[in-house]
């Protein structure tokens, strides 16, 4: 039972951490990387940084929904090469 409790605490901690990072990253991304007001090279740099943060948000949402380890029985089909 202690192992189950520790496992539950780990899952709660990783999902809480991901949630807190999401809450930080959304406004930070919108406020800091406002590429839509820029032109030229700075626009491209800020857009790349904005999209990087957007990709990180996608990974964090995945952790919130599925946990960092995922499920033992994954809902994703496995790749079979050959």
JSON list of C-alpha atoms in Angstrom, two decimals:
[
{"chain": "A", "resi": 1, "resn": "UNK", "atom": "CA", "xyz": [0.00, 0.00, 0.00]},
{"chain": "A", "resi": 2, "resn": "UNK", "atom": "CA", "xyz": [2.93, 2.33, 0.59]},
{"chain": "A", "resi": 3, "resn": "UNK", "atom": "CA", "xyz": [4.07, 1.84, -3.01]},
{"chain": "A", "resi": 4, "resn": "UNK", "atom": "CA", "xyz": [0.61, 2.74, -4.28]},
{"chain": "A", "resi": 5, "resn": "UNK", "atom": "CA", "xyz": [0.53, 5.84, -2.10]},
{"chain": "A", "resi": 6, "resn": "UNK", "atom": "CA", "xyz": [3.95, 6.95, -3.36]},
{"chain": "A", "resi": 7, "resn": "UNK", "atom": "CA", "xyz": [2.86, 6.29, -6.94]},
{"chain": "A", "resi": 8, "resn": "UNK", "atom": "CA", "xyz": [-0.29, 8.36, -6.41]},
{"chain": "A", "resi": 9, "resn": "UNK", "atom": "CA", "xyz": [1.75, 11.21, -4.89]},
{"chain": "A", "resi": 10, "resn": "UNK", "atom": "CA", "xyz": [4.14, 11.13, -7.86]},
{"chain": "A", "resi": 11, "resn": "UNK", "atom": "CA", "xyz": [1.29, 11.30, -10.37]},
{"chain": "A", "resi": 12, "resn": "UNK", "atom": "CA", "xyz": [-0.34, 14.18, -8.50]},
{"chain": "A", "resi": 13, "resn": "UNK", "atom": "CA", "xyz": [2.98, 16.02, -8.25]},
{"chain": "A", "resi": 14, "resn": "UNK", "atom": "CA", "xyz": [3.87, 15.68, -11.94]},
{"chain": "A", "resi": 15, "resn": "UNK", "atom": "CA", "xyz": [0.40, 16.75, -13.08]},
{"chain": "A", "resi": 16, "resn": "UNK", "atom": "CA", "xyz": [0.35, 19.67, -10.64]},
{"chain": "A", "resi": 17, "resn": "UNK", "atom": "CA", "xyz": [3.80, 20.74, -11.85]},
{"chain": "A", "resi": 18, "resn": "UNK", "atom": "CA", "xyz": [2.69, 20.57, -15.48]},
{"chain": "A", "resi": 19, "resn": "UNK", "atom": "CA", "xyz": [-0.46, 22.55, -14.66]},
{"chain": "A", "resi": 20, "resn": "UNK", "atom": "CA", "xyz": [1.54, 25.27, -12.90]},
{"chain": "A", "resi": 21, "resn": "UNK", "atom": "CA", "xyz": [3.95, 25.48, -15.84]},
{"chain": "A", "resi": 22, "resn": "UNK", "atom": "CA", "xyz": [0.98, 25.82, -18.22]},
{"chain": "A", "resi": 23, "resn": "UNK", "atom": "CA", "xyz": [-0.46, 28.64, -16.11]},
{"chain": "A", "resi": 24, "resn": "UNK", "atom": "CA", "xyz": [2.92, 30.40, -16.25]},
{"chain": "A", "resi": 25, "resn": "UNK", "atom": "CA", "xyz": [3.73, 29.72, -19.89]},
{"chain": "A", "resi": 26, "resn": "UNK", "atom": "CA", "xyz": [0.47, 30.86, -21.53]},
{"chain": "A", "resi": 27, "resn": "UNK", "atom": "CA", "xyz": [0.56, 34.51, -20.41]},
{"chain": "A", "resi": 28, "resn": "UNK", "atom": "CA", "xyz": [4.37, 34.63, -20.63]},
{"chain": "A", "resi": 29, "resn": "UNK", "atom": "CA", "xyz": [4.25, 33.49, -24.24]},
{"chain": "A", "resi": 30, "resn": "UNK", "atom": "CA", "xyz": [1.53, 35.94, -25.22]},
{"chain": "A", "resi": 31, "resn": "UNK", "atom": "CA", "xyz": [3.09, 38.92, -23.43]},
{"chain": "A", "resi": 32, "resn": "UNK", "atom": "CA", "xyz": [6.77, 38.39, -24.28]},
{"chain": "A", "resi": 33, "resn": "UNK", "atom": "CA", "xyz": [6.62, 36.98, -27.82]},
{"chain": "A", "resi": 34, "resn": "UNK", "atom": "CA", "xyz": [4.22, 39.35, -29.60]},
{"chain": "A", "resi": 35, "resn": "UNK", "atom": "CA", "xyz": [5.53, 38.67, -33.09]},
{"chain": "A", "resi": 36, "resn": "UNK", "atom": "CA", "xyz": [2.36, 40.03, -34.73]},
{"chain": "A", "resi": 37, "resn": "UNK", "atom": "CA", "xyz": [3.49, 43.61, -33.96]},
{"chain": "A", "resi": 38, "resn": "UNK", "atom": "CA", "xyz": [6.98, 43.18, -35.44]},
{"chain": "A", "resi": 39, "resn": "UNK", "atom": "CA", "xyz": [8.48, 43.12, -38.92]},
{"chain": "A", "resi": 40, "resn": "UNK", "atom": "CA", "xyz": [11.50, 41.56, -40.57]},
{"chain": "A", "resi": 41, "resn": "UNK", "atom": "CA", "xyz": [14.02, 39.36, -38.78]},
{"chain": "A", "resi": 42, "resn": "UNK", "atom": "CA", "xyz": [12.73, 40.17, -35.30]},
{"chain": "A", "resi": 43, "resn": "UNK", "atom": "CA", "xyz": [9.28, 38.93, -36.33]},
{"chain": "A", "resi": 44, "resn": "UNK", "atom": "CA", "xyz": [10.76, 35.61, -37.44]},
{"chain": "A", "resi": 45, "resn": "UNK", "atom": "CA", "xyz": [12.78, 35.21, -34.23]},
{"chain": "A", "resi": 46, "resn": "UNK", "atom": "CA", "xyz": [9.81, 36.02, -31.99]},
{"chain": "A", "resi": 47, "resn": "UNK", "atom": "CA", "xyz": [7.53, 33.73, -34.01]},
{"chain": "A", "resi": 48, "resn": "UNK", "atom": "CA", "xyz": [10.01, 30.87, -33.63]},
{"chain": "A", "resi": 49, "resn": "UNK", "atom": "CA", "xyz": [10.15, 31.43, -29.86]},
{"chain": "A", "resi": 50, "resn": "UNK", "atom": "CA", "xyz": [6.35, 31.68, -29.69]},
{"chain": "A", "resi": 51, "resn": "UNK", "atom": "CA", "xyz": [5.96, 28.39, -31.56]},
{"chain": "A", "resi": 52, "resn": "UNK", "atom": "CA", "xyz": [8.59, 26.73, -29.36]},
{"chain": "A", "resi": 53, "resn": "UNK", "atom": "CA", "xyz": [6.60, 27.66, -26.27]},
{"chain": "A", "resi": 54, "resn": "UNK", "atom": "CA", "xyz": [3.42, 26.49, -28.01]},
{"chain": "A", "resi": 55, "resn": "UNK", "atom": "CA", "xyz": [5.02, 23.08, -28.60]},
{"chain": "A", "resi": 56, "resn": "UNK", "atom": "CA", "xyz": [6.12, 22.90, -24.96]},
{"chain": "A", "resi": 57, "resn": "UNK", "atom": "CA", "xyz": [2.53, 23.66, -23.95]},
{"chain": "A", "resi": 58, "resn": "UNK", "atom": "CA", "xyz": [1.39, 20.70, -26.04]},
{"chain": "A", "resi": 59, "resn": "UNK", "atom": "CA", "xyz": [3.72, 18.40, -24.13]},
{"chain": "A", "resi": 60, "resn": "UNK", "atom": "CA", "xyz": [2.58, 19.82, -20.80]},
{"chain": "A", "resi": 61, "resn": "UNK", "atom": "CA", "xyz": [-1.08, 19.29, -21.72]},
{"chain": "A", "resi": 62, "resn": "UNK", "atom": "CA", "xyz": [-0.22, 15.68, -22.58]},
{"chain": "A", "resi": 63, "resn": "UNK", "atom": "CA", "xyz": [1.35, 15.22, -19.13]},
{"chain": "A", "resi": 64, "resn": "UNK", "atom": "CA", "xyz": [-1.72, 16.71, -17.44]},
{"chain": "A", "resi": 65, "resn": "UNK", "atom": "CA", "xyz": [-4.01, 14.34, -19.34]},
{"chain": "A", "resi": 66, "resn": "UNK", "atom": "CA", "xyz": [-1.92, 11.15, -19.37]},
{"chain": "A", "resi": 67, "resn": "UNK", "atom": "CA", "xyz": [0.84, 11.59, -16.79]},
{"chain": "A", "resi": 68, "resn": "UNK", "atom": "CA", "xyz": [4.57, 11.64, -17.45]},
{"chain": "A", "resi": 69, "resn": "UNK", "atom": "CA", "xyz": [4.86, 7.86, -17.71]},
{"chain": "A", "resi": 70, "resn": "UNK", "atom": "CA", "xyz": [1.71, 7.38, -19.77]},
{"chain": "A", "resi": 71, "resn": "UNK", "atom": "CA", "xyz": [-0.59, 4.44, -19.26]},
{"chain": "A", "resi": 72, "resn": "UNK", "atom": "CA", "xyz": [0.63, 0.87, -19.13]},
{"chain": "A", "resi": 73, "resn": "UNK", "atom": "CA", "xyz": [-1.82, 0.07, -21.90]},
{"chain": "A", "resi": 74, "resn": "UNK", "atom": "CA", "xyz": [-1.14, 2.85, -24.32]},
{"chain": "A", "resi": 75, "resn": "UNK", "atom": "CA", "xyz": [-3.95, 4.09, -26.53]},
{"chain": "A", "resi": 76, "resn": "UNK", "atom": "CA", "xyz": [-1.40, 4.73, -29.27]},
{"chain": "A", "resi": 77, "resn": "UNK", "atom": "CA", "xyz": [-0.80, 1.98, -31.82]},
{"chain": "A", "resi": 78, "resn": "UNK", "atom": "CA", "xyz": [2.73, 0.62, -31.81]},
{"chain": "A", "resi": 79, "resn": "UNK", "atom": "CA", "xyz": [4.86, 0.90, -34.90]},
{"chain": "A", "resi": 80, "resn": "UNK", "atom": "CA", "xyz": [5.77, -2.43, -36.43]},
{"chain": "A", "resi": 81, "resn": "UNK", "atom": "CA", "xyz": [8.52, -2.12, -38.95]},
{"chain": "A", "resi": 82, "resn": "UNK", "atom": "CA", "xyz": [9.05, -5.03, -41.30]}
]
